[in-house]
Amino acid sequence: MSGRYTLFTINISRLREDFFDLSQIGKVGESGVNRPAFSIAHLEARSWFRKRIEQAGLEFRQDEAGNTSGFLRCGPPGAPTLLLGSHLDSVPTGGRFDGALGVLAGLEALRRIHEESLTLPFHLEVIDFSDEEGSLVNFFGSFALVGLLEPEHLENPRGGRDKLSEGLQRAGLNPEAVLDARRDPASLAGYLELHIEQGSQLITAGMKVGVVSSITGLSFYRLIFLGRADHAGTAPVQTRKDAGVGASYFNVSLRELIVERYPDCVANVGIANFEPGAFNIVPEKAVLSLEFRSAELSRFQSLKSEVLKLAEDAAARFGLRLVVEFLGEKEPLVMNQKMQGVVEKAAEVLGLPAAEIVSRAGHDAQAMAAFCPTGMIFVPSEGGISHSPNEFTQWEDCVNGANVMLNSVLLLAENS
Ligand SMILES: [Zn+2]
């Protein structure tokens, strides 16, 4: 890299005004937002975004999946487009930073480059992906854009079919046309996303910027332990086939497995239901929800086989039958090396301590990574809290993140 790189910085007061304006839309309590995909509040946030795009002299666009974007023609004719963005939707009682920060930082980067009349080797587009949080369909917008959205995702959406059609109607989208949002990978120069970390690795390490190296893979299962119902008073404990005990034993063993041999991974049993479900009946059926995550493919695969073996062993130990239902999976994804390099360099020229970091949460970047060169920038989350109104990132860190985004774009342009 030449030593002649010119540092640019964002307009802090403009970003601040945007951030506070946007956090009023769908506001809950003092500091939360409630903007599930295609809700009235979410659509209001999108109209606000459109106004800002137009005020900035950018071209407003919306695709068949509702992905909303601002386009800046700053490259030569026929050049590919570098996408910057995140999402304006939230979980039902989410925080102000998750998603919103990335969209606003992308908008600010486009405005600064437009103001400076810079010519780059690519065009720029700031995008707000539809339903990142998966209230209706998981990664609805980014999956549609990369062609991973299937008709069955729309027929059996996780938010329910009625809610999906209501939402699409409210947003003025045609359900028949959603899959047409697919783009040609050759039309994209890449995708860059700024996001809050939603964990506490950066603060623990005393770092200001996270250069995301990979995004965790995750698997979902339903485990059903089947035993025999018995009288809780008369059946001796030693001879029972207690599905509840087998399921509980599995859950404790799972924790031990992770702590002792997979400290780089996580697993969670978030739902447990015993049937028939009475004080005085030994459970004949126990149903567990299981998810586990790993950022590294070989670890992900070996964890998967060990976890399933653990469930079989727990069932066998208590004389139970085990039914394993596979509910879905996303493999871990590595971020593009060149993108990681420009993010690292941008942090360096800004004098910000940066570290490589694994994303333990899912993001639209996960959909994009297999489609075009993708990178992610993380900034610290106080207390690692997210998906909560208590989610908080210091304003200085938001500004740092936006500056890293802007300079990553310019460094990428220099190196293209
Ligand atoms: Zn997010």
Short mmCIF file of C-alpha atoms and ligand atoms in Angstrom, two decimals:
data_model
loop_
_atom_site.label_atom_id
_atom_site.label_comp_id
_atom_site.label_asym_id
_atom_site.label_seq_id
_atom_site.Cartn_x
_atom_site.Cartn_y
_atom_site.Cartn_z
CA MET A 1 0.00 0.00 0.00
CA SER A 2 1.32 3.44 -0.88
CA GLY A 3 1.96 5.87 1.96
CA ARG A 4 -0.12 8.52 0.22
CA TYR A 5 -3.45 7.41 1.51
CA THR A 6 -5.71 10.37 2.41
CA LEU A 7 -7.81 9.84 5.47
CA PHE A 8 -11.46 10.93 5.27
CA THR A 9 -13.81 11.28 8.21
CA ILE A 10 -17.57 11.23 8.52
CA ASN A 11 -19.79 14.15 9.50
CA ILE A 12 -20.31 13.31 13.17
CA SER A 13 -23.17 15.69 13.92
CA ARG A 14 -25.11 14.51 10.87
CA LEU A 15 -24.68 10.86 11.85
CA ARG A 16 -25.74 11.72 15.39
CA GLU A 17 -28.89 13.51 14.22
CA ASP A 18 -29.77 10.55 11.99
CA PHE A 19 -29.19 8.09 14.79
CA PHE A 20 -31.44 9.91 17.24
CA ASP A 21 -34.16 10.58 14.67
CA LEU A 22 -34.25 6.93 13.66
CA SER A 23 -34.31 5.66 17.24
CA GLN A 24 -37.58 7.61 17.79
CA ILE A 25 -39.34 5.40 15.23
CA GLY A 26 -41.02 2.47 16.98
CA LYS A 27 -39.52 3.65 20.26
CA VAL A 28 -40.24 1.52 23.33
CA GLY A 29 -39.56 2.94 26.79
CA GLU A 30 -36.43 5.05 27.21
CA SER A 31 -34.05 3.27 24.88
CA GLY A 32 -35.68 0.35 23.06
CA VAL A 33 -37.24 -0.03 19.62
CA ASN A 34 -39.94 -2.34 18.32
CA ARG A 35 -39.68 -2.58 14.54
CA PRO A 36 -40.31 -6.15 13.39
CA ALA A 37 -40.11 -6.60 9.61
CA PHE A 38 -42.94 -4.93 7.63
CA SER A 39 -44.62 -3.63 10.80
CA ILE A 40 -45.94 -0.07 10.65
CA ALA A 41 -42.91 1.17 12.60
CA HIS A 42 -40.51 -0.67 10.31
CA LEU A 43 -42.15 0.79 7.20
CA GLU A 44 -42.02 4.22 8.82
CA ALA A 45 -38.27 3.74 9.38
CA ARG A 46 -37.97 2.82 5.71
CA SER A 47 -39.79 5.96 4.54
CA TRP A 48 -37.51 7.99 6.79
CA PHE A 49 -34.52 6.27 5.18
CA ARG A 50 -35.88 7.01 1.71
CA LYS A 51 -36.18 10.71 2.56
CA ARG A 52 -32.58 10.81 3.76
CA ILE A 53 -31.40 9.02 0.60
CA GLU A 54 -33.20 11.54 -1.60
CA GLN A 55 -32.05 14.54 0.43
CA ALA A 56 -28.48 13.34 -0.04
CA GLY A 57 -28.93 13.30 -3.83
CA LEU A 58 -28.64 9.51 -4.02
CA GLU A 59 -30.87 7.32 -6.17
CA PHE A 60 -33.56 5.49 -4.18
CA ARG A 61 -34.14 1.85 -5.06
CA GLN A 62 -36.33 -0.94 -3.77
CA ASP A 63 -36.25 -4.54 -4.99
CA GLU A 64 -38.96 -7.23 -5.11
CA ALA A 65 -38.06 -8.44 -1.60
CA GLY A 66 -38.45 -4.94 -0.19
CA ASN A 67 -34.71 -4.40 0.26
CA THR A 68 -34.39 -0.64 0.32
CA SER A 69 -31.30 1.14 -0.87
CA GLY A 70 -29.59 4.34 -1.94
CA PHE A 71 -27.32 4.21 -4.98
CA LEU A 72 -24.34 6.43 -5.83
CA ARG A 73 -22.98 6.28 -9.35
CA CYS A 74 -19.34 6.94 -8.55
CA GLY A 75 -17.63 4.35 -10.74
CA PRO A 76 -17.06 4.00 -14.48
CA PRO A 77 -19.95 2.80 -16.69
CA GLY A 78 -20.58 -0.92 -16.29
CA ALA A 79 -18.60 -1.09 -13.01
CA PRO A 80 -19.83 -3.43 -10.27
CA THR A 81 -21.39 -2.11 -7.08
CA LEU A 82 -20.00 -2.29 -3.56
CA LEU A 83 -22.87 -2.80 -1.13
CA LEU A 84 -22.76 -1.33 2.37
CA GLY A 85 -25.49 -1.92 4.87
CA SER A 86 -27.36 -3.86 7.50
CA HIS A 87 -31.01 -3.78 8.59
CA LEU A 88 -33.60 -1.37 10.01
CA ASP A 89 -35.91 -4.05 11.41
CA SER A 90 -35.56 -5.16 15.04
CA VAL A 91 -36.61 -7.96 17.35
CA PRO A 92 -39.90 -7.10 19.16
CA THR A 93 -38.18 -5.25 22.00
CA GLY A 94 -34.76 -4.64 20.63
CA GLY A 95 -32.14 -1.95 20.95
CA ARG A 96 -31.36 1.16 18.89
CA PHE A 97 -27.97 0.03 17.59
CA ASP A 98 -28.50 -3.49 16.16
CA GLY A 99 -28.72 -3.07 12.38
CA ALA A 100 -29.51 0.66 12.46
CA LEU A 101 -25.89 1.66 13.05
CA GLY A 102 -24.70 -0.25 9.98
CA VAL A 103 -27.31 1.27 7.68
CA LEU A 104 -26.63 4.81 8.91
CA ALA A 105 -22.85 4.38 8.67
CA GLY A 106 -23.28 3.13 5.10
CA LEU A 107 -25.46 6.14 4.23
CA GLU A 108 -22.94 8.50 5.77
CA ALA A 109 -20.08 6.90 3.81
CA LEU A 110 -22.00 7.44 0.54
CA ARG A 111 -22.79 11.04 1.45
CA ARG A 112 -19.15 11.84 2.25
CA ILE A 113 -17.91 10.27 -0.98
CA HIS A 114 -20.61 12.13 -2.93
CA GLU A 115 -19.69 15.44 -1.26
CA GLU A 116 -16.03 14.96 -2.11
CA SER A 117 -17.01 14.03 -5.70
CA LEU A 118 -14.68 11.03 -5.52
CA THR A 119 -14.44 8.61 -8.40
CA LEU A 120 -13.99 4.98 -7.39
CA PRO A 121 -13.53 1.79 -9.40
CA PHE A 122 -17.03 0.70 -8.30
CA HIS A 123 -20.43 2.22 -7.63
CA LEU A 124 -21.78 2.32 -4.09
CA GLU A 125 -25.11 1.27 -2.67
CA VAL A 126 -26.30 1.46 0.94
CA ILE A 127 -28.85 -1.24 1.62
CA ASP A 128 -31.40 -2.00 4.35
CA PHE A 129 -32.12 -5.73 4.11
CA SER A 130 -35.68 -6.98 4.77
CA ASP A 131 -36.31 -9.05 7.92
CA GLU A 132 -32.77 -9.75 9.06
CA GLU A 133 -34.18 -10.69 12.45
CA GLY A 134 -36.39 -13.33 10.89
CA SER A 135 -39.73 -12.26 12.40
CA LEU A 136 -41.34 -13.68 9.26
CA VAL A 137 -38.64 -15.41 7.20
CA ASN A 138 -35.06 -15.72 8.38
CA PHE A 139 -32.74 -13.48 6.31
CA PHE A 140 -35.64 -12.79 3.95
CA GLY A 141 -34.01 -9.91 2.07
CA SER A 142 -30.42 -11.10 1.83
CA PHE A 143 -31.46 -14.65 0.93
CA ALA A 144 -33.69 -13.27 -1.83
CA LEU A 145 -30.86 -11.11 -3.16
CA VAL A 146 -28.36 -13.99 -3.34
CA GLY A 147 -30.91 -16.49 -4.65
CA LEU A 148 -31.03 -18.65 -1.51
CA LEU A 149 -34.70 -17.94 -0.84
CA GLU A 150 -36.84 -20.90 -1.88
CA PRO A 151 -40.60 -20.99 -2.54
CA GLU A 152 -40.95 -23.30 0.51
CA HIS A 153 -39.54 -20.54 2.77
CA LEU A 154 -42.53 -18.47 1.71
CA GLU A 155 -45.03 -21.32 1.96
CA ASN A 156 -43.99 -22.28 5.48
CA PRO A 157 -42.45 -19.15 7.01
CA ARG A 158 -41.37 -19.27 10.62
CA GLY A 159 -43.55 -16.26 11.47
CA GLY A 160 -46.64 -17.96 9.98
CA ARG A 161 -48.18 -17.63 6.54
CA ASP A 162 -50.88 -15.15 7.46
CA LYS A 163 -48.44 -12.77 9.09
CA LEU A 164 -46.16 -12.99 6.06
CA SER A 165 -48.91 -12.15 3.58
CA GLU A 166 -50.17 -9.32 5.80
CA GLY A 167 -46.63 -7.95 6.01
CA LEU A 168 -45.97 -8.18 2.29
CA GLN A 169 -49.27 -6.49 1.59
CA ARG A 170 -48.56 -3.69 4.05
CA ALA A 171 -45.20 -3.15 2.37
CA GLY A 172 -46.84 -3.18 -1.08
CA LEU A 173 -44.85 -6.23 -2.21
CA ASN A 174 -46.04 -8.91 -4.58
CA PRO A 175 -45.53 -12.39 -3.06
CA GLU A 176 -45.21 -13.87 -6.56
CA ALA A 177 -42.30 -11.62 -7.42
CA VAL A 178 -40.13 -11.88 -4.29
CA LEU A 179 -37.69 -14.38 -5.83
CA ASP A 180 -37.00 -11.92 -8.66
CA ALA A 181 -34.89 -9.88 -6.23
CA ARG A 182 -32.03 -12.22 -7.06
CA ARG A 183 -28.98 -10.40 -8.42
CA ASP A 184 -26.08 -11.46 -10.58
CA PRO A 185 -22.94 -11.94 -8.43
CA ALA A 186 -20.88 -10.31 -11.19
CA SER A 187 -22.81 -7.07 -10.57
CA LEU A 188 -21.35 -6.78 -7.06
CA ALA A 189 -17.85 -5.74 -6.03
CA GLY A 190 -18.55 -6.93 -2.51
CA TYR A 191 -20.46 -6.31 0.71
CA LEU A 192 -19.31 -4.54 3.86
CA GLU A 193 -21.33 -4.36 7.07
CA LEU A 194 -20.73 -2.46 10.28
CA HIS A 195 -22.47 -3.96 13.30
CA ILE A 196 -22.32 -3.88 17.07
CA GLU A 197 -20.55 -6.94 18.44
CA GLN A 198 -23.49 -8.16 20.62
CA GLY A 199 -20.93 -9.90 22.81
CA SER A 200 -18.08 -8.83 25.07
CA GLN A 201 -14.93 -10.05 23.33
CA LEU A 202 -13.78 -6.56 22.24
CA ILE A 203 -14.22 -4.90 25.62
CA THR A 204 -12.54 -7.81 27.40
CA ALA A 205 -9.57 -7.54 25.04
CA GLY A 206 -9.44 -3.72 25.30
CA MET A 207 -10.06 -3.37 21.55
CA LYS A 208 -12.05 -0.71 19.68
CA VAL A 209 -12.61 -2.44 16.36
CA GLY A 210 -13.32 -6.05 15.50
CA VAL A 211 -12.21 -7.37 12.12
CA VAL A 212 -14.63 -10.24 11.67
CA SER A 213 -12.81 -13.35 10.48
CA SER A 214 -15.76 -15.70 10.33
CA ILE A 215 -19.42 -16.00 11.25
CA THR A 216 -20.51 -18.85 13.41
CA GLY A 217 -22.31 -21.85 11.97
CA LEU A 218 -25.40 -23.09 13.77
CA SER A 219 -27.60 -26.16 13.83
CA PHE A 220 -31.13 -26.61 15.13
CA TYR A 221 -32.64 -29.87 16.31
CA ARG A 222 -35.62 -31.14 18.22
CA LEU A 223 -34.77 -34.11 20.46
CA ILE A 224 -37.57 -36.34 21.67
CA PHE A 225 -36.84 -38.76 24.51
CA LEU A 226 -39.50 -41.48 24.80
CA GLY A 227 -39.98 -43.55 27.97
CA ARG A 228 -42.93 -44.89 29.95
CA ALA A 229 -45.49 -43.10 32.10
CA ASP A 230 -45.71 -44.47 35.63
CA HIS A 231 -47.23 -43.75 39.02
CA ALA A 232 -44.85 -41.33 40.71
CA GLY A 233 -45.57 -42.93 44.10
CA THR A 234 -45.61 -46.64 43.45
CA ALA A 235 -43.09 -47.21 40.61
CA PRO A 236 -39.58 -47.71 42.03
CA VAL A 237 -37.15 -45.08 40.78
CA GLN A 238 -34.59 -47.73 39.69
CA THR A 239 -36.94 -49.37 37.18
CA ARG A 240 -38.57 -46.30 35.68
CA LYS A 241 -38.13 -45.23 32.08
CA ASP A 242 -38.19 -41.54 32.94
CA ALA A 243 -37.92 -39.44 29.78
CA GLY A 244 -37.48 -36.29 31.89
CA VAL A 245 -34.44 -37.71 33.63
CA GLY A 246 -32.84 -38.76 30.32
CA ALA A 247 -33.42 -35.31 28.82
CA SER A 248 -32.06 -33.57 31.93
CA TYR A 249 -29.01 -35.84 32.00
CA PHE A 250 -28.36 -34.98 28.35
CA ASN A 251 -28.56 -31.25 29.07
CA VAL A 252 -26.05 -31.43 31.93
CA SER A 253 -23.70 -33.66 29.90
CA LEU A 254 -23.95 -31.20 27.01
CA ARG A 255 -22.74 -28.40 29.26
CA GLU A 256 -19.82 -30.55 30.43
CA LEU A 257 -18.87 -31.45 26.87
CA ILE A 258 -18.77 -27.77 25.86
CA VAL A 259 -16.89 -26.59 28.94
CA GLU A 260 -14.32 -29.38 28.90
CA ARG A 261 -13.71 -30.05 25.21
CA TYR A 262 -15.40 -27.36 23.11
CA PRO A 263 -14.80 -24.05 24.92
CA ASP A 264 -14.70 -22.33 21.49
CA CYS A 265 -18.31 -23.44 20.82
CA VAL A 266 -21.69 -22.91 22.46
CA ALA A 267 -24.84 -24.99 22.83
CA ASN A 268 -28.27 -24.24 24.22
CA VAL A 269 -31.38 -26.15 25.21
CA GLY A 270 -33.92 -23.32 25.22
CA ILE A 271 -37.16 -25.27 25.46
CA ALA A 272 -37.95 -28.41 27.50
CA ASN A 273 -41.41 -29.95 27.69
CA PHE A 274 -42.33 -33.03 29.69
CA GLU A 275 -45.47 -35.01 28.93
CA PRO A 276 -48.05 -35.79 30.13
CA GLY A 277 -46.85 -33.09 32.54
CA ALA A 278 -48.21 -33.71 36.03
CA PHE A 279 -46.82 -33.72 39.57
CA ASN A 280 -47.59 -37.37 40.03
CA ILE A 281 -46.84 -38.95 36.66
CA VAL A 282 -43.37 -40.07 35.56
CA PRO A 283 -42.78 -38.28 32.20
CA GLU A 284 -43.13 -40.58 29.22
CA LYS A 285 -41.99 -37.98 26.73
CA ALA A 286 -39.49 -35.12 26.94
CA VAL A 287 -39.02 -32.75 24.02
CA LEU A 288 -35.96 -30.50 23.90
CA SER A 289 -35.00 -27.74 21.51
CA LEU A 290 -31.30 -27.86 20.78
CA GLU A 291 -29.04 -25.42 19.01
CA PHE A 292 -25.25 -25.32 18.88
CA ARG A 293 -22.76 -23.04 17.19
CA SER A 294 -19.16 -23.09 16.06
CA ALA A 295 -17.20 -20.70 13.85
CA GLU A 296 -14.93 -23.36 12.42
CA LEU A 297 -16.19 -26.00 10.00
CA SER A 298 -14.27 -29.06 11.27
CA ARG A 299 -15.11 -28.20 14.90
CA PHE A 300 -18.73 -27.66 13.89
CA GLN A 301 -18.89 -31.10 12.32
CA SER A 302 -17.15 -32.94 15.16
CA LEU A 303 -19.32 -31.10 17.72
CA LYS A 304 -22.41 -32.15 15.81
CA SER A 305 -21.54 -35.85 15.90
CA GLU A 306 -20.54 -35.72 19.58
CA VAL A 307 -23.70 -33.90 20.63
CA LEU A 308 -25.92 -36.41 18.85
CA LYS A 309 -23.92 -39.30 20.35
CA LEU A 310 -24.41 -37.72 23.78
CA ALA A 311 -28.17 -37.69 23.27
CA GLU A 312 -28.13 -41.36 22.21
CA ASP A 313 -26.04 -42.30 25.26
CA ALA A 314 -28.36 -40.39 27.60
CA ALA A 315 -31.38 -42.19 26.13
CA ALA A 316 -29.69 -45.62 26.38
CA ARG A 317 -28.61 -45.02 29.98
CA PHE A 318 -32.21 -44.58 31.11
CA GLY A 319 -33.83 -47.15 28.81
CA LEU A 320 -35.37 -44.56 26.50
CA ARG A 321 -35.91 -44.26 22.79
CA LEU A 322 -34.58 -41.18 21.04
CA VAL A 323 -36.07 -39.42 18.04
CA VAL A 324 -33.87 -36.77 16.43
CA GLU A 325 -35.54 -34.16 14.22
CA PHE A 326 -33.17 -32.02 12.16
CA LEU A 327 -34.60 -28.50 11.81
CA GLY A 328 -31.92 -26.68 9.87
CA GLU A 329 -28.36 -25.57 9.71
CA LYS A 330 -26.01 -22.85 8.51
CA GLU A 331 -22.37 -23.74 8.10
CA PRO A 332 -19.68 -21.40 9.46
CA LEU A 333 -18.50 -18.85 6.90
CA VAL A 334 -15.12 -17.24 6.53
CA MET A 335 -14.95 -13.54 5.61
CA ASN A 336 -13.01 -12.49 2.53
CA GLN A 337 -9.26 -11.97 3.17
CA LYS A 338 -9.01 -8.76 1.18
CA MET A 339 -12.00 -7.27 3.02
CA GLN A 340 -10.43 -8.23 6.35
CA GLY A 341 -7.22 -6.58 5.19
CA VAL A 342 -8.84 -3.23 4.31
CA VAL A 343 -10.82 -3.13 7.56
CA GLU A 344 -7.64 -3.79 9.53
CA LYS A 345 -5.77 -1.11 7.57
CA ALA A 346 -8.62 1.39 8.05
CA ALA A 347 -8.51 0.86 11.83
CA GLU A 348 -4.73 1.30 11.72
CA VAL A 349 -4.80 4.59 9.80
CA LEU A 350 -7.44 5.85 12.25
CA GLY A 351 -5.23 4.81 15.20
CA LEU A 352 -7.80 2.39 16.60
CA PRO A 353 -6.73 -0.87 18.27
CA ALA A 354 -8.28 -3.71 16.28
CA ALA A 355 -8.46 -7.47 16.68
CA GLU A 356 -9.64 -10.38 14.64
CA ILE A 357 -12.98 -11.57 15.98
CA VAL A 358 -15.49 -14.33 15.36
CA SER A 359 -19.14 -13.35 15.05
CA ARG A 360 -21.21 -15.51 17.35
CA ALA A 361 -24.46 -14.06 16.00
CA GLY A 362 -25.90 -14.52 12.51
CA HIS A 363 -25.93 -11.60 10.04
CA ASP A 364 -26.92 -10.80 6.46
CA ALA A 365 -23.17 -10.96 5.77
CA GLN A 366 -23.55 -14.71 6.20
CA ALA A 367 -25.83 -14.87 3.19
CA MET A 368 -23.61 -12.50 1.23
CA ALA A 369 -20.29 -14.25 2.02
CA ALA A 370 -20.86 -17.13 -0.37
CA PHE A 371 -22.01 -14.71 -3.07
CA CYS A 372 -19.44 -11.90 -3.21
CA PRO A 373 -16.35 -10.72 -1.27
CA THR A 374 -17.75 -9.90 2.17
CA GLY A 375 -16.38 -8.24 5.27
CA MET A 376 -17.72 -7.13 8.65
CA ILE A 377 -16.64 -4.50 11.14
CA PHE A 378 -17.60 -4.82 14.81
CA VAL A 379 -17.66 -2.13 17.47
CA PRO A 380 -17.94 -2.85 21.22
CA SER A 381 -21.24 -3.61 22.95
CA GLU A 382 -21.34 -2.51 26.58
CA GLY A 383 -21.83 -5.57 28.77
CA GLY A 384 -22.20 -7.66 25.62
CA ILE A 385 -25.97 -7.01 25.82
CA SER A 386 -28.12 -7.04 22.67
CA HIS A 387 -31.65 -7.84 21.51
CA SER A 388 -32.71 -5.78 24.52
CA PRO A 389 -33.52 -2.10 25.16
CA ASN A 390 -30.40 -2.15 27.38
CA GLU A 391 -28.21 -2.68 24.33
CA PHE A 392 -25.63 0.12 24.34
CA THR A 393 -22.59 1.20 22.37
CA GLN A 394 -20.64 4.33 23.33
CA TRP A 395 -21.20 7.13 20.82
CA GLU A 396 -17.46 7.41 20.28
CA ASP A 397 -17.41 3.75 19.22
CA CYS A 398 -20.28 4.31 16.77
CA VAL A 399 -18.31 7.16 15.19
CA ASN A 400 -15.17 5.01 15.07
CA GLY A 401 -17.09 2.24 13.34
CA ALA A 402 -18.51 4.62 10.73
CA ASN A 403 -15.03 6.04 10.07
CA VAL A 404 -13.62 2.54 9.67
CA MET A 405 -16.43 1.80 7.19
CA LEU A 406 -15.75 4.96 5.13
CA ASN A 407 -12.00 4.39 5.03
CA SER A 408 -12.37 0.67 4.29
CA VAL A 409 -14.33 1.64 1.16
CA LEU A 410 -11.63 4.08 0.10
CA LEU A 411 -8.80 1.64 0.81
CA LEU A 412 -10.61 -1.02 -1.15
CA ALA A 413 -10.95 1.45 -4.04
CA GLU A 414 -7.21 2.13 -3.89
CA ASN A 415 -6.46 -1.58 -3.99
CA SER A 416 -8.93 -2.57 -6.67
ZN ZN B 1 -28.35 -7.14 13.50
#
